């Protein structure tokens, strides 16, 4: 390493130095060989912190960049070991990486109790079926009654229950086209759902 810089670095030169160190860090992340560039940078800016002209944010930026670069240096390479030692020396001069502040956008709150509400709905439907599904009655007959209730009543349970029965009958091979179309019309009317599938 060469002697410390003999001239006072102004804000523009410091800014350029940070930019060039950022370029070196980017090259390092891309897997490029940066030992020569880094060696020149460390030599040029050696003693920079001792002058006390750096702002806290500049020290923090340099420290974080040097920390990133150091983590990518090949430890088995003698030249890399020297550069790593030099970065450590900078740390002893107060150029210590700070934790990066990561701003996170809060996710919209999930509706509380949605699972409990669904469970309650399923229990209610089970009770309704237990009470209304008479022995020997075909499910299509009950579906007809449920669709009538869905049209006449405000309780959306009937819409959900009709949808469940229609889907069950569909996977069992029944022709449910007229029932499905009727349910779509009810959904449009009661829930404002357009193009319901």
JSON list of C-alpha atoms in Angstrom, two decimals, residues 24-170:
[
{"chain": "A", "resi": 24, "resn": "UNK", "atom": "CA", "xyz": [-16.11, -2.37, -7.37]},
{"chain": "A", "resi": 25, "resn": "UNK", "atom": "CA", "xyz": [-18.73, -3.92, -5.05]},
{"chain": "A", "resi": 26, "resn": "UNK", "atom": "CA", "xyz": [-21.06, -4.52, -8.02]},
{"chain": "A", "resi": 27, "resn": "UNK", "atom": "CA", "xyz": [-18.26, -6.14, -10.02]},
{"chain": "A", "resi": 28, "resn": "UNK", "atom": "CA", "xyz": [-17.46, -8.33, -7.02]},
{"chain": "A", "resi": 29, "resn": "UNK", "atom": "CA", "xyz": [-21.09, -9.48, -6.77]},
{"chain": "A", "resi": 30, "resn": "UNK", "atom": "CA", "xyz": [-20.99, -10.37, -10.47]},
{"chain": "A", "resi": 31, "resn": "UNK", "atom": "CA", "xyz": [-18.01, -12.62, -9.75]},
{"chain": "A", "resi": 32, "resn": "UNK", "atom": "CA", "xyz": [-15.42, -10.44, -11.46]},
{"chain": "A", "resi": 33, "resn": "UNK", "atom": "CA", "xyz": [-11.81, -10.25, -10.29]},
{"chain": "A", "resi": 34, "resn": "UNK", "atom": "CA", "xyz": [-11.58, -6.94, -8.42]},
{"chain": "A", "resi": 35, "resn": "UNK", "atom": "CA", "xyz": [-8.33, -7.24, -6.45]},
{"chain": "A", "resi": 36, "resn": "UNK", "atom": "CA", "xyz": [-6.41, -4.74, -8.59]},
{"chain": "A", "resi": 37, "resn": "UNK", "atom": "CA", "xyz": [-9.25, -2.17, -8.55]},
{"chain": "A", "resi": 38, "resn": "UNK", "atom": "CA", "xyz": [-9.74, -2.59, -4.81]},
{"chain": "A", "resi": 39, "resn": "UNK", "atom": "CA", "xyz": [-6.01, -2.31, -4.10]},
{"chain": "A", "resi": 40, "resn": "UNK", "atom": "CA", "xyz": [-5.84, 0.96, -6.05]},
{"chain": "A", "resi": 41, "resn": "UNK", "atom": "CA", "xyz": [-8.94, 2.32, -4.27]},
{"chain": "A", "resi": 42, "resn": "UNK", "atom": "CA", "xyz": [-7.61, 1.47, -0.79]},
{"chain": "A", "resi": 43, "resn": "UNK", "atom": "CA", "xyz": [-4.25, 3.04, -1.64]},
{"chain": "A", "resi": 44, "resn": "UNK", "atom": "CA", "xyz": [-5.81, 6.22, -3.01]},
{"chain": "A", "resi": 45, "resn": "UNK", "atom": "CA", "xyz": [-8.17, 6.76, -0.08]},
{"chain": "A", "resi": 46, "resn": "UNK", "atom": "CA", "xyz": [-5.93, 5.50, 2.71]},
{"chain": "A", "resi": 47, "resn": "UNK", "atom": "CA", "xyz": [-6.07, 7.79, 5.72]},
{"chain": "A", "resi": 48, "resn": "UNK", "atom": "CA", "xyz": [-9.34, 9.32, 4.58]},
{"chain": "A", "resi": 49, "resn": "UNK", "atom": "CA", "xyz": [-11.12, 8.70, 7.86]},
{"chain": "A", "resi": 50, "resn": "UNK", "atom": "CA", "xyz": [-8.26, 10.12, 9.93]},
{"chain": "A", "resi": 51, "resn": "UNK", "atom": "CA", "xyz": [-8.85, 13.55, 8.41]},
{"chain": "A", "resi": 52, "resn": "UNK", "atom": "CA", "xyz": [-12.32, 13.74, 9.95]},
{"chain": "A", "resi": 53, "resn": "UNK", "atom": "CA", "xyz": [-13.90, 15.23, 6.82]},
{"chain": "A", "resi": 54, "resn": "UNK", "atom": "CA", "xyz": [-16.30, 12.37, 6.18]},
{"chain": "A", "resi": 55, "resn": "UNK", "atom": "CA", "xyz": [-19.92, 12.65, 7.19]},
{"chain": "A", "resi": 56, "resn": "UNK", "atom": "CA", "xyz": [-21.44, 9.79, 9.17]},
{"chain": "A", "resi": 57, "resn": "UNK", "atom": "CA", "xyz": [-23.51, 8.63, 6.19]},
{"chain": "A", "resi": 58, "resn": "UNK", "atom": "CA", "xyz": [-20.39, 8.53, 4.01]},
{"chain": "A", "resi": 59, "resn": "UNK", "atom": "CA", "xyz": [-18.48, 6.48, 6.59]},
{"chain": "A", "resi": 60, "resn": "UNK", "atom": "CA", "xyz": [-21.45, 4.10, 6.86]},
{"chain": "A", "resi": 61, "resn": "UNK", "atom": "CA", "xyz": [-21.73, 3.73, 3.06]},
{"chain": "A", "resi": 62, "resn": "UNK", "atom": "CA", "xyz": [-18.01, 3.04, 2.66]},
{"chain": "A", "resi": 63, "resn": "UNK", "atom": "CA", "xyz": [-18.07, 0.55, 5.54]},
{"chain": "A", "resi": 64, "resn": "UNK", "atom": "CA", "xyz": [-21.05, -1.34, 4.11]},
{"chain": "A", "resi": 65, "resn": "UNK", "atom": "CA", "xyz": [-19.47, -1.50, 0.65]},
{"chain": "A", "resi": 66, "resn": "UNK", "atom": "CA", "xyz": [-16.13, -2.69, 2.02]},
{"chain": "A", "resi": 67, "resn": "UNK", "atom": "CA", "xyz": [-17.99, -5.29, 4.10]},
{"chain": "A", "resi": 68, "resn": "UNK", "atom": "CA", "xyz": [-19.78, -6.60, 0.99]},
{"chain": "A", "resi": 69, "resn": "UNK", "atom": "CA", "xyz": [-16.54, -6.69, -0.98]},
{"chain": "A", "resi": 70, "resn": "UNK", "atom": "CA", "xyz": [-14.66, -8.46, 1.81]},
{"chain": "A", "resi": 71, "resn": "UNK", "atom": "CA", "xyz": [-17.27, -11.21, 1.98]},
{"chain": "A", "resi": 72, "resn": "UNK", "atom": "CA", "xyz": [-16.59, -11.95, -1.71]},
{"chain": "A", "resi": 73, "resn": "UNK", "atom": "CA", "xyz": [-12.78, -12.10, -1.46]},
{"chain": "A", "resi": 74, "resn": "UNK", "atom": "CA", "xyz": [-11.19, -15.52, -1.95]},
{"chain": "A", "resi": 75, "resn": "UNK", "atom": "CA", "xyz": [-9.56, -16.35, 1.38]},
{"chain": "A", "resi": 76, "resn": "UNK", "atom": "CA", "xyz": [-7.03, -18.77, -0.16]},
{"chain": "A", "resi": 77, "resn": "UNK", "atom": "CA", "xyz": [-5.57, -16.07, -2.42]},
{"chain": "A", "resi": 78, "resn": "UNK", "atom": "CA", "xyz": [-2.58, -14.27, -0.79]},
{"chain": "A", "resi": 79, "resn": "UNK", "atom": "CA", "xyz": [-3.43, -10.95, -2.48]},
{"chain": "A", "resi": 80, "resn": "UNK", "atom": "CA", "xyz": [-7.04, -11.23, -1.32]},
{"chain": "A", "resi": 81, "resn": "UNK", "atom": "CA", "xyz": [-5.81, -11.93, 2.20]},
{"chain": "A", "resi": 82, "resn": "UNK", "atom": "CA", "xyz": [-3.77, -8.69, 2.17]},
{"chain": "A", "resi": 83, "resn": "UNK", "atom": "CA", "xyz": [-6.81, -6.73, 0.93]},
{"chain": "A", "resi": 84, "resn": "UNK", "atom": "CA", "xyz": [-8.97, -8.33, 3.57]},
{"chain": "A", "resi": 85, "resn": "UNK", "atom": "CA", "xyz": [-6.45, -7.31, 6.25]},
{"chain": "A", "resi": 86, "resn": "UNK", "atom": "CA", "xyz": [-6.46, -3.75, 4.91]},
{"chain": "A", "resi": 87, "resn": "UNK", "atom": "CA", "xyz": [-10.27, -3.64, 5.10]},
{"chain": "A", "resi": 88, "resn": "UNK", "atom": "CA", "xyz": [-9.97, -4.83, 8.71]},
{"chain": "A", "resi": 89, "resn": "UNK", "atom": "CA", "xyz": [-7.55, -1.97, 9.37]},
{"chain": "A", "resi": 90, "resn": "UNK", "atom": "CA", "xyz": [-10.16, 0.46, 8.06]},
{"chain": "A", "resi": 91, "resn": "UNK", "atom": "CA", "xyz": [-12.58, -1.07, 10.57]},
{"chain": "A", "resi": 92, "resn": "UNK", "atom": "CA", "xyz": [-10.17, -0.27, 13.40]},
{"chain": "A", "resi": 93, "resn": "UNK", "atom": "CA", "xyz": [-10.30, 3.34, 12.23]},
{"chain": "A", "resi": 94, "resn": "UNK", "atom": "CA", "xyz": [-14.06, 3.39, 12.72]},
{"chain": "A", "resi": 95, "resn": "UNK", "atom": "CA", "xyz": [-15.22, 2.33, 9.26]},
{"chain": "A", "resi": 96, "resn": "UNK", "atom": "CA", "xyz": [-17.59, -0.29, 10.64]},
{"chain": "A", "resi": 97, "resn": "UNK", "atom": "CA", "xyz": [-20.53, -1.63, 8.60]},
{"chain": "A", "resi": 98, "resn": "UNK", "atom": "CA", "xyz": [-23.88, -0.55, 9.96]},
{"chain": "A", "resi": 99, "resn": "UNK", "atom": "CA", "xyz": [-27.02, -2.56, 9.64]},
{"chain": "A", "resi": 100, "resn": "UNK", "atom": "CA", "xyz": [-28.96, -1.53, 6.58]},
{"chain": "A", "resi": 101, "resn": "UNK", "atom": "CA", "xyz": [-32.40, -0.17, 7.29]},
{"chain": "A", "resi": 102, "resn": "UNK", "atom": "CA", "xyz": [-34.94, -2.16, 5.32]},
{"chain": "A", "resi": 103, "resn": "UNK", "atom": "CA", "xyz": [-38.29, -0.48, 4.97]},
{"chain": "A", "resi": 104, "resn": "UNK", "atom": "CA", "xyz": [-41.19, -2.87, 4.74]},
{"chain": "A", "resi": 105, "resn": "UNK", "atom": "CA", "xyz": [-44.68, -2.03, 3.62]},
{"chain": "A", "resi": 106, "resn": "UNK", "atom": "CA", "xyz": [-47.19, -3.43, 6.05]},
{"chain": "A", "resi": 107, "resn": "UNK", "atom": "CA", "xyz": [-49.54, -5.99, 4.56]},
{"chain": "A", "resi": 108, "resn": "UNK", "atom": "CA", "xyz": [-53.21, -5.13, 4.75]},
{"chain": "A", "resi": 109, "resn": "UNK", "atom": "CA", "xyz": [-54.70, -6.67, 7.87]},
{"chain": "A", "resi": 110, "resn": "UNK", "atom": "CA", "xyz": [-56.39, -10.02, 7.34]},
{"chain": "A", "resi": 111, "resn": "UNK", "atom": "CA", "xyz": [-60.02, -10.02, 8.34]},
{"chain": "A", "resi": 112, "resn": "UNK", "atom": "CA", "xyz": [-60.04, -11.34, 11.86]},
{"chain": "A", "resi": 113, "resn": "UNK", "atom": "CA", "xyz": [-62.04, -14.47, 12.51]},
{"chain": "A", "resi": 114, "resn": "UNK", "atom": "CA", "xyz": [-62.63, -15.36, 8.84]},
{"chain": "A", "resi": 115, "resn": "UNK", "atom": "CA", "xyz": [-61.83, -19.03, 9.51]},
{"chain": "A", "resi": 116, "resn": "UNK", "atom": "CA", "xyz": [-64.16, -19.04, 12.52]},
{"chain": "A", "resi": 117, "resn": "UNK", "atom": "CA", "xyz": [-66.93, -17.45, 10.44]},
{"chain": "A", "resi": 118, "resn": "UNK", "atom": "CA", "xyz": [-66.49, -20.07, 7.75]},
{"chain": "A", "resi": 119, "resn": "UNK", "atom": "CA", "xyz": [-66.60, -22.85, 10.33]},
{"chain": "A", "resi": 120, "resn": "UNK", "atom": "CA", "xyz": [-69.80, -21.40, 11.78]},
{"chain": "A", "resi": 121, "resn": "UNK", "atom": "CA", "xyz": [-71.33, -21.26, 8.29]},
{"chain": "A", "resi": 122, "resn": "UNK", "atom": "CA", "xyz": [-70.48, -24.91, 7.61]},
{"chain": "A", "resi": 123, "resn": "UNK", "atom": "CA", "xyz": [-72.00, -25.94, 10.97]},
{"chain": "A", "resi": 124, "resn": "UNK", "atom": "CA", "xyz": [-75.14, -23.98, 10.17]},
{"chain": "A", "resi": 125, "resn": "UNK", "atom": "CA", "xyz": [-75.38, -25.67, 6.78]},
{"chain": "A", "resi": 126, "resn": "UNK", "atom": "CA", "xyz": [-74.89, -29.07, 8.38]},
{"chain": "A", "resi": 127, "resn": "UNK", "atom": "CA", "xyz": [-77.73, -28.39, 10.82]},
{"chain": "A", "resi": 128, "resn": "UNK", "atom": "CA", "xyz": [-79.95, -27.20, 7.96]},
{"chain": "A", "resi": 129, "resn": "UNK", "atom": "CA", "xyz": [-79.23, -30.35, 5.93]},
{"chain": "A", "resi": 130, "resn": "UNK", "atom": "CA", "xyz": [-79.80, -32.59, 8.95]},
{"chain": "A", "resi": 131, "resn": "UNK", "atom": "CA", "xyz": [-83.18, -30.98, 9.55]},
{"chain": "A", "resi": 132, "resn": "UNK", "atom": "CA", "xyz": [-84.38, -30.68, 5.94]},
{"chain": "A", "resi": 133, "resn": "UNK", "atom": "CA", "xyz": [-82.92, -33.67, 4.12]},
{"chain": "A", "resi": 134, "resn": "UNK", "atom": "CA", "xyz": [-85.59, -36.28, 4.67]},
{"chain": "A", "resi": 135, "resn": "UNK", "atom": "CA", "xyz": [-84.77, -39.96, 4.34]},
{"chain": "A", "resi": 136, "resn": "UNK", "atom": "CA", "xyz": [-84.93, -41.13, 0.73]},
{"chain": "A", "resi": 137, "resn": "UNK", "atom": "CA", "xyz": [-85.17, -37.58, -0.65]},
{"chain": "A", "resi": 138, "resn": "UNK", "atom": "CA", "xyz": [-82.97, -36.90, -3.66]},
{"chain": "A", "resi": 139, "resn": "UNK", "atom": "CA", "xyz": [-80.36, -34.16, -3.32]},
{"chain": "A", "resi": 140, "resn": "UNK", "atom": "CA", "xyz": [-81.69, -32.48, -6.49]},
{"chain": "A", "resi": 141, "resn": "UNK", "atom": "CA", "xyz": [-85.07, -32.02, -4.78]},
{"chain": "A", "resi": 142, "resn": "UNK", "atom": "CA", "xyz": [-83.41, -30.37, -1.78]},
{"chain": "A", "resi": 143, "resn": "UNK", "atom": "CA", "xyz": [-81.30, -28.22, -4.13]},
{"chain": "A", "resi": 144, "resn": "UNK", "atom": "CA", "xyz": [-84.47, -26.88, -5.71]},
{"chain": "A", "resi": 145, "resn": "UNK", "atom": "CA", "xyz": [-85.77, -25.82, -2.29]},
{"chain": "A", "resi": 146, "resn": "UNK", "atom": "CA", "xyz": [-82.41, -24.24, -1.36]},
{"chain": "A", "resi": 147, "resn": "UNK", "atom": "CA", "xyz": [-82.34, -22.20, -4.59]},
{"chain": "A", "resi": 148, "resn": "UNK", "atom": "CA", "xyz": [-85.87, -20.94, -3.83]},
{"chain": "A", "resi": 149, "resn": "UNK", "atom": "CA", "xyz": [-84.69, -19.92, -0.35]},
{"chain": "A", "resi": 150, "resn": "UNK", "atom": "CA", "xyz": [-81.61, -18.24, -1.86]},
{"chain": "A", "resi": 151, "resn": "UNK", "atom": "CA", "xyz": [-83.91, -16.15, -4.08]},
{"chain": "A", "resi": 152, "resn": "UNK", "atom": "CA", "xyz": [-86.36, -15.25, -1.34]},
{"chain": "A", "resi": 153, "resn": "UNK", "atom": "CA", "xyz": [-84.17, -14.81, 1.74]},
{"chain": "A", "resi": 154, "resn": "UNK", "atom": "CA", "xyz": [-81.33, -12.47, 2.65]},
{"chain": "A", "resi": 155, "resn": "UNK", "atom": "CA", "xyz": [-79.20, -15.17, 4.31]},
{"chain": "A", "resi": 156, "resn": "UNK", "atom": "CA", "xyz": [-76.26, -15.87, 1.97]},
{"chain": "A", "resi": 157, "resn": "UNK", "atom": "CA", "xyz": [-75.88, -19.32, 3.50]},
{"chain": "A", "resi": 158, "resn": "UNK", "atom": "CA", "xyz": [-78.35, -20.60, 0.91]},
{"chain": "A", "resi": 159, "resn": "UNK", "atom": "CA", "xyz": [-76.21, -19.31, -1.96]},
{"chain": "A", "resi": 160, "resn": "UNK", "atom": "CA", "xyz": [-73.11, -20.99, -0.52]},
{"chain": "A", "resi": 161, "resn": "UNK", "atom": "CA", "xyz": [-74.95, -24.22, 0.22]},
{"chain": "A", "resi": 162, "resn": "UNK", "atom": "CA", "xyz": [-76.48, -24.32, -3.27]},
{"chain": "A", "resi": 163, "resn": "UNK", "atom": "CA", "xyz": [-73.03, -23.78, -4.78]},
{"chain": "A", "resi": 164, "resn": "UNK", "atom": "CA", "xyz": [-71.57, -26.60, -2.68]},
{"chain": "A", "resi": 165, "resn": "UNK", "atom": "CA", "xyz": [-74.32, -29.03, -3.69]},
{"chain": "A", "resi": 166, "resn": "UNK", "atom": "CA", "xyz": [-74.08, -28.06, -7.37]},
{"chain": "A", "resi": 167, "resn": "UNK", "atom": "CA", "xyz": [-70.33, -28.61, -7.35]},
{"chain": "A", "resi": 168, "resn": "UNK", "atom": "CA", "xyz": [-70.71, -31.96, -5.57]},
{"chain": "A", "resi": 169, "resn": "UNK", "atom": "CA", "xyz": [-73.31, -33.14, -8.09]},
{"chain": "A", "resi": 170, "resn": "UNK", "atom": "CA", "xyz": [-71.08, -31.97, -10.94]}
]
